[in-house]
mmCIF file of C-alpha atoms in Angstrom:
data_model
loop_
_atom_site.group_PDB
_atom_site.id
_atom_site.type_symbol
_atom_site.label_atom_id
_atom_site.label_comp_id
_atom_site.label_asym_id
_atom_site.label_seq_id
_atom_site.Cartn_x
_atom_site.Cartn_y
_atom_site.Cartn_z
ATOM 1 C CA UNK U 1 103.197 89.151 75.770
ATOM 2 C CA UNK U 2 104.199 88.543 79.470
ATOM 3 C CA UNK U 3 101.754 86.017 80.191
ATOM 4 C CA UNK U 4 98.872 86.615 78.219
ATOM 5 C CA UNK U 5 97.526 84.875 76.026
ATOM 6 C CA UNK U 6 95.314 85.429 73.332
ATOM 7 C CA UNK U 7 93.912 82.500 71.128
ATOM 8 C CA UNK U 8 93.349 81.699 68.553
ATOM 9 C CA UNK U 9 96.025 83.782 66.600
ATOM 10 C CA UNK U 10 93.491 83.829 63.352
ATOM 11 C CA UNK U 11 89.760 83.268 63.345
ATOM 12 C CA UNK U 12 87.599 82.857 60.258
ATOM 13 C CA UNK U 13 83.742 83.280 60.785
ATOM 14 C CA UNK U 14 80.961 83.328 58.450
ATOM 15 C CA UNK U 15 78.555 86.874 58.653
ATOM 16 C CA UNK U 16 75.816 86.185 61.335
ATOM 17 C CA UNK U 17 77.565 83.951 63.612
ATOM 18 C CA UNK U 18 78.583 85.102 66.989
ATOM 19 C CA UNK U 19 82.093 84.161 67.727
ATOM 20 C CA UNK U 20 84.275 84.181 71.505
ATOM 21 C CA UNK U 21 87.843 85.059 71.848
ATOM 22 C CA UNK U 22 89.867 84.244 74.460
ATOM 23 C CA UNK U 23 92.279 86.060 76.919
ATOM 24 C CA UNK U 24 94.277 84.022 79.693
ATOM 25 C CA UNK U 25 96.643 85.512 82.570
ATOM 26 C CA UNK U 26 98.844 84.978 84.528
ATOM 27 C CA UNK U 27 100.417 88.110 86.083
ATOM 28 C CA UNK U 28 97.804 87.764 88.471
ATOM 29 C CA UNK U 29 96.733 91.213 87.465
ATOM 30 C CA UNK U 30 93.098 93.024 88.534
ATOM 31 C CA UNK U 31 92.405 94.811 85.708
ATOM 32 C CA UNK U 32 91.358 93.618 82.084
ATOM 33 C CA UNK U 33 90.661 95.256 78.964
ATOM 34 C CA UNK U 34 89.872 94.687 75.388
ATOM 35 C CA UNK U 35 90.873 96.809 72.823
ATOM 36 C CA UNK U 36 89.804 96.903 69.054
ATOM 37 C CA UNK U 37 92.410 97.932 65.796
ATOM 38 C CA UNK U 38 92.189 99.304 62.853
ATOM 39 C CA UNK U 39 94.568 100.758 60.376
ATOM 40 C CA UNK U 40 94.703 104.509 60.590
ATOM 41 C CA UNK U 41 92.545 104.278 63.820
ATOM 42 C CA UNK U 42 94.752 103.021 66.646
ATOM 43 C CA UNK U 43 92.933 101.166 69.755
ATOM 44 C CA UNK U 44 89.900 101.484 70.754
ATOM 45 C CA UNK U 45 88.455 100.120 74.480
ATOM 46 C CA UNK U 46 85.676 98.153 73.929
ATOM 47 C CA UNK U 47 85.134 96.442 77.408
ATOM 48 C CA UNK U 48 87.061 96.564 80.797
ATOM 49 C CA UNK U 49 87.024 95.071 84.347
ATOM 50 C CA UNK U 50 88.872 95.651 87.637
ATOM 51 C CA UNK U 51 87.575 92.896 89.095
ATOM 52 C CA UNK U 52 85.917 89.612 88.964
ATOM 53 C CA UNK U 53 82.370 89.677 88.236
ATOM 54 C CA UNK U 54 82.447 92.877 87.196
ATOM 55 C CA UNK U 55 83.275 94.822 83.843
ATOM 56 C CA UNK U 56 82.243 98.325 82.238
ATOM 57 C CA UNK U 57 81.526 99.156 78.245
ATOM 58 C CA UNK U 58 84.243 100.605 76.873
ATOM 59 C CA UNK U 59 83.631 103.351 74.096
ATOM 60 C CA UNK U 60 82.851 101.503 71.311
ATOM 61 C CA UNK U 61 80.987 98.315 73.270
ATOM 62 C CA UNK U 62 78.450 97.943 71.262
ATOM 63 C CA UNK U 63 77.589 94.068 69.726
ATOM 64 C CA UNK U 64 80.325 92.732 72.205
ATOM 65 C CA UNK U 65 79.589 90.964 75.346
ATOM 66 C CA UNK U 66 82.338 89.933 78.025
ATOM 67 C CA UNK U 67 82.055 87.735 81.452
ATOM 68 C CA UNK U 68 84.867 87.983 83.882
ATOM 69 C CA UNK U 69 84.373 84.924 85.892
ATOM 70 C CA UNK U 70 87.700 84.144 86.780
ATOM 71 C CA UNK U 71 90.493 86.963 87.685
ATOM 72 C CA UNK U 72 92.868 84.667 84.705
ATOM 73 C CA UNK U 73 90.104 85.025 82.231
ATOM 74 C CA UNK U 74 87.965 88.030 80.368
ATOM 75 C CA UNK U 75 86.665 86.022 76.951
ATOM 76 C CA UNK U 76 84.840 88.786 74.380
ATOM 77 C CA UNK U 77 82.334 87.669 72.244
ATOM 78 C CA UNK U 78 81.715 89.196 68.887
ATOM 79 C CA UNK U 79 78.149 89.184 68.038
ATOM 80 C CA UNK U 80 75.774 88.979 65.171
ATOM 81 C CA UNK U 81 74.742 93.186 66.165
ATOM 82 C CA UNK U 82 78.456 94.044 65.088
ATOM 83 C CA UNK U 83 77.883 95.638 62.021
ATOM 84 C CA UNK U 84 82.157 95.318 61.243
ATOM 85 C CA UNK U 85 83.452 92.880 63.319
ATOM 86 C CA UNK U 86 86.585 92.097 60.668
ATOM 87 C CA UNK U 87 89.576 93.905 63.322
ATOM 88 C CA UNK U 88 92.623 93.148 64.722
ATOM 89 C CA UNK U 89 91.701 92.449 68.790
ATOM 90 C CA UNK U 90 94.267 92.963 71.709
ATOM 91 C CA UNK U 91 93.647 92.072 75.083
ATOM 92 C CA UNK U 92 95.538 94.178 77.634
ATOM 93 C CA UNK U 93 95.865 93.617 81.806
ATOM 94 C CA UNK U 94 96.802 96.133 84.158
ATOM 95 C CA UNK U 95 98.501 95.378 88.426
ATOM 96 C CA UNK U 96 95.556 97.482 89.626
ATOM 97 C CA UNK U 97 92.663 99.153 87.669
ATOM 98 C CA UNK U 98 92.970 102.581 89.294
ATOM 99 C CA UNK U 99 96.455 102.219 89.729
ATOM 100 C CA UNK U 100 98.885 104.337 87.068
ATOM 101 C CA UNK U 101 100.368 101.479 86.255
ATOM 102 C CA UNK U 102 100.610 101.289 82.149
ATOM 103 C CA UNK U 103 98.960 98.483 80.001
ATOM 104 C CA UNK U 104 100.321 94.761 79.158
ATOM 105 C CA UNK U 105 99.129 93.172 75.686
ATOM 106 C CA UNK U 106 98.535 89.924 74.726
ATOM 107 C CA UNK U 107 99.591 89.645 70.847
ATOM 108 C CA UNK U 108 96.105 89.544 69.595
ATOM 109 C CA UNK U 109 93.743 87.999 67.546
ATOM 110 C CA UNK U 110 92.806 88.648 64.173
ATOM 111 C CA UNK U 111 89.273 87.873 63.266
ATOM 112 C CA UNK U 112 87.724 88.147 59.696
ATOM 113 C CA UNK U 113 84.692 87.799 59.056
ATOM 114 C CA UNK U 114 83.147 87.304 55.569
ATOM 115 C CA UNK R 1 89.924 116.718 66.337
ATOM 116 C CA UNK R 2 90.978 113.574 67.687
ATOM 117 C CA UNK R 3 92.201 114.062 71.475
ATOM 118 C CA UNK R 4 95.985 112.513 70.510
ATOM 119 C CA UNK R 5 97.237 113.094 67.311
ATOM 120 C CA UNK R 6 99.994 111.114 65.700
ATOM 121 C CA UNK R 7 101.702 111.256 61.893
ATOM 122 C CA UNK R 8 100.911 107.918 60.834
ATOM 123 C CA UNK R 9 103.844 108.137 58.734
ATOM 124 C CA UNK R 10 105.382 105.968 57.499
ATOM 125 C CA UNK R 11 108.835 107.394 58.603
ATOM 126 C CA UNK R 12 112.118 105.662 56.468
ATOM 127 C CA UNK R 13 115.126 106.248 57.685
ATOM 128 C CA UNK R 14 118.897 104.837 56.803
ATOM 129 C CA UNK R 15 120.467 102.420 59.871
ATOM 130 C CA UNK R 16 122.333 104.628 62.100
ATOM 131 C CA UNK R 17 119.976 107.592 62.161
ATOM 132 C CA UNK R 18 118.657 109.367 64.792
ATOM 133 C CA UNK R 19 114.812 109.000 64.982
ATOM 134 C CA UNK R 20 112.218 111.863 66.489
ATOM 135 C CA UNK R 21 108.522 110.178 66.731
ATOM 136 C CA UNK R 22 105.734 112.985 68.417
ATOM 137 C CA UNK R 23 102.279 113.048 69.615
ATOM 138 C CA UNK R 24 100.530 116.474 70.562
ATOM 139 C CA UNK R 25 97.775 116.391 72.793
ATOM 140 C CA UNK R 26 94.519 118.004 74.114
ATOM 141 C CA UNK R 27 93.719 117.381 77.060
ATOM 142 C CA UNK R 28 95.628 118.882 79.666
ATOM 143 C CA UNK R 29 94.837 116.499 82.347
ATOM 144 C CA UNK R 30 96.578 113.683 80.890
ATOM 145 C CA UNK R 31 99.783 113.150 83.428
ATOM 146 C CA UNK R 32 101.195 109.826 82.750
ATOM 147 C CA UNK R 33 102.674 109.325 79.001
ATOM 148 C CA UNK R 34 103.679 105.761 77.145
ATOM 149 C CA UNK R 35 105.391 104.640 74.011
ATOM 150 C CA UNK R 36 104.546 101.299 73.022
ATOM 151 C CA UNK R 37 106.307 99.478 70.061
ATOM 152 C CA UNK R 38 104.442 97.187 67.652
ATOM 153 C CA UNK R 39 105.443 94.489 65.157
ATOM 154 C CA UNK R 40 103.444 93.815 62.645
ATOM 155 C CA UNK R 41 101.343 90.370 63.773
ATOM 156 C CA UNK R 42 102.207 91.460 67.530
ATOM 157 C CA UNK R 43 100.839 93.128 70.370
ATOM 158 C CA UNK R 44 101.760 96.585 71.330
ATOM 159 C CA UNK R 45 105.153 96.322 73.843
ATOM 160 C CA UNK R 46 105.749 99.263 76.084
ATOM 161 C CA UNK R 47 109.057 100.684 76.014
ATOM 162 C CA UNK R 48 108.929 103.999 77.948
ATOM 163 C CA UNK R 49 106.707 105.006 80.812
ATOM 164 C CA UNK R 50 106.941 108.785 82.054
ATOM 165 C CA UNK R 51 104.922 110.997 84.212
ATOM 166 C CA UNK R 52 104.411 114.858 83.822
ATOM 167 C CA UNK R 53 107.180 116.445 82.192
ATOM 168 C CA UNK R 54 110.479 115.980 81.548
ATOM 169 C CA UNK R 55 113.206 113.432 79.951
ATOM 170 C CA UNK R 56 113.837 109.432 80.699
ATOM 171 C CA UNK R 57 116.108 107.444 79.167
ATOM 172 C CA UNK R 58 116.601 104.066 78.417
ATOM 173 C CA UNK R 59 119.343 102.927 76.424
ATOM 174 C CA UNK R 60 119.548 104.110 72.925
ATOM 175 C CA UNK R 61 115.641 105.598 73.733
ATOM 176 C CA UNK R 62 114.647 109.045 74.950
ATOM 177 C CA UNK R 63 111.055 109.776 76.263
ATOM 178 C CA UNK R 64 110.129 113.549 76.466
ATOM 179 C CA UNK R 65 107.515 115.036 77.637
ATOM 180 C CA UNK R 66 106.224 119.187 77.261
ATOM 181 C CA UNK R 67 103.368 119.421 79.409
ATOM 182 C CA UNK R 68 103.145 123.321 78.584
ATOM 183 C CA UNK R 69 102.807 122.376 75.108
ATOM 184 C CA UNK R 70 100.828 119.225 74.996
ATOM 185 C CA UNK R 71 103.467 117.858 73.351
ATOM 186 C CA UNK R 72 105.818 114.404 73.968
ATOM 187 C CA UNK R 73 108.244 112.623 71.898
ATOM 188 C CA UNK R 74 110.700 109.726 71.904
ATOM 189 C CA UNK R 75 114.179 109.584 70.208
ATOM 190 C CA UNK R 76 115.431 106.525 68.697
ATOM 191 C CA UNK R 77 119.475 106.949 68.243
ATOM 192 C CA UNK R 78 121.423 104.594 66.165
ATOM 193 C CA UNK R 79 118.613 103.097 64.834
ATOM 194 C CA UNK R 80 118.755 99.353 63.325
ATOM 195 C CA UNK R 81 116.859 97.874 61.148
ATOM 196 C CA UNK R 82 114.874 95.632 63.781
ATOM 197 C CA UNK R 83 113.458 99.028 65.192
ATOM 198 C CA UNK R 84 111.261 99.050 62.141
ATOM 199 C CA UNK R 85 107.686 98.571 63.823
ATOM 200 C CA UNK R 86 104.798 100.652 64.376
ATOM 201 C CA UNK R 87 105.251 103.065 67.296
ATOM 202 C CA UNK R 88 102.280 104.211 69.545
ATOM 203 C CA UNK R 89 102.126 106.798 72.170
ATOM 204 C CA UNK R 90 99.396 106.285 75.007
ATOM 205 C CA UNK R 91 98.289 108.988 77.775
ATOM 206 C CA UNK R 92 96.365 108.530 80.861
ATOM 207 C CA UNK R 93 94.815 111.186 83.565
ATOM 208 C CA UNK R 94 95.604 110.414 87.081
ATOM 209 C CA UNK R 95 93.883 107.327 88.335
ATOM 210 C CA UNK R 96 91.874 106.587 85.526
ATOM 211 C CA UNK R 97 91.059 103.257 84.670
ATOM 212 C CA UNK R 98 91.944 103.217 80.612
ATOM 213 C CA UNK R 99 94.332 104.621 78.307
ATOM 214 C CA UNK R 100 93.811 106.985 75.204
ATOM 215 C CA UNK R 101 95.983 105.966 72.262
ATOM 216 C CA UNK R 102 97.517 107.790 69.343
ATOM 217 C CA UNK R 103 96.968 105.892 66.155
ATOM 218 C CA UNK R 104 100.736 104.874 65.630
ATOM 219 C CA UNK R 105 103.695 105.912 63.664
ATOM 220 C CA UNK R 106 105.121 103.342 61.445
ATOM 221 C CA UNK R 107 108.655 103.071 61.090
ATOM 222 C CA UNK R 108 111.044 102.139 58.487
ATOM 223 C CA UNK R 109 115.191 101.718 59.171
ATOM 224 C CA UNK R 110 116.511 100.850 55.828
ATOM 225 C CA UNK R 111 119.863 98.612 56.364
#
């Protein structure tokens, strides 16, 4: 994981609730991303951002929300409008957003939600 | 069509074998090609990084890439049995922000 850090590990949250993951770094990279998985359907970017105070939808960023208020720090909350929030999420950095430097993950969080 | 295609597999092969993984792609703007390496539990780990075409090695791995036919792979010789993971390629154009993933090979080295 290189220095980030995803928590917690497993989350558990009844339907309806929103919910916040975290994602900590420190690579002191620009860019963050988040990145949903599911089996048979590889990642998917739900939310990015090269710099602080500012962050793009991703392709699938619908009933997610991010803030980047720190460059160590790009927490994703799940919302209520997600209609299957149960996934496997991975939060990735990158040296320099346009940069072709590749990807760094975190090792994830798996939330369920029931 | 999906824009990278991938056998999920899964792929079982005795320890010792020599292992081909592929993606073919679509879009022929893509320049810069990654294989990442996931346990299960565990974030995606890169392992080879490659741009346009050609080989690059790295130990007992291979990264290839066919531009001409949309087409990369990466070789796994003697394989062991801790190799067993999920493999994923990734592909990016030049200077874009995000990468497009394939959705993983998973891979079995019996002992």
């Amino acid at each position: 994981d290189g220095g980030i850090t995803q928590s917690p590990k497993y989350l558990f949250r009844k339907e309806g609730q929103n919910v916040t993951l975290s994602c900590e770094q420190n690579l002191n990279h620009d860019a963050m991303y988040w990145y949903r998985q599911d089996p048979g359907q590889g990642l998917r970017l739900i939310y990015y951002s090269q710099i602080v105070n500012d962050f793009q939808k991703g392709d699938i960023a619908e009933g997610y929300s991010v803030s980047r208020e720190k460059k160590e720090s790009f927490p994703l909350t799940v919302t209520s409008a997600q209609k299957n929030p149960t996934a496997f999420y991975l939060c990735a950095t990158k040296e320099v957003a346009a940069g072709n430097s590749p990807l760094h993950f975190g090792n994830g969080t798996r939330l369920t939600v029931t | 069509q999906k824009e990278v295609e991938q056998d999920p597999g899964p792929l079982s092969v005795p320890e010792g074998a020599i292992v081909s993984l592929n993606c073919t792609y679509s879009n022929s703007a893509f320049q810069y090609f990654m294989w990442y390496r996931q346990y299960s539990r565990k974030g995606p780990e890169l392992l080879m990084y490659t741009y346009s075409s050609g080989n690059k090695e790295d130990g007992r791995f291979t990264a290839q890439v066919d531009k001409s036919s949309k087409y990369i792979s990466l070789f796994i010789r003697d394989s062991q049995p801790s190799d067993s993971a999920t493999y994923l390629c990734a592909m990016s154009e030049e200077g874009r922000r995000a990468l497009t993933f394939g959705s993983g090979t998973r891979l079995q080295v019996q002992p």
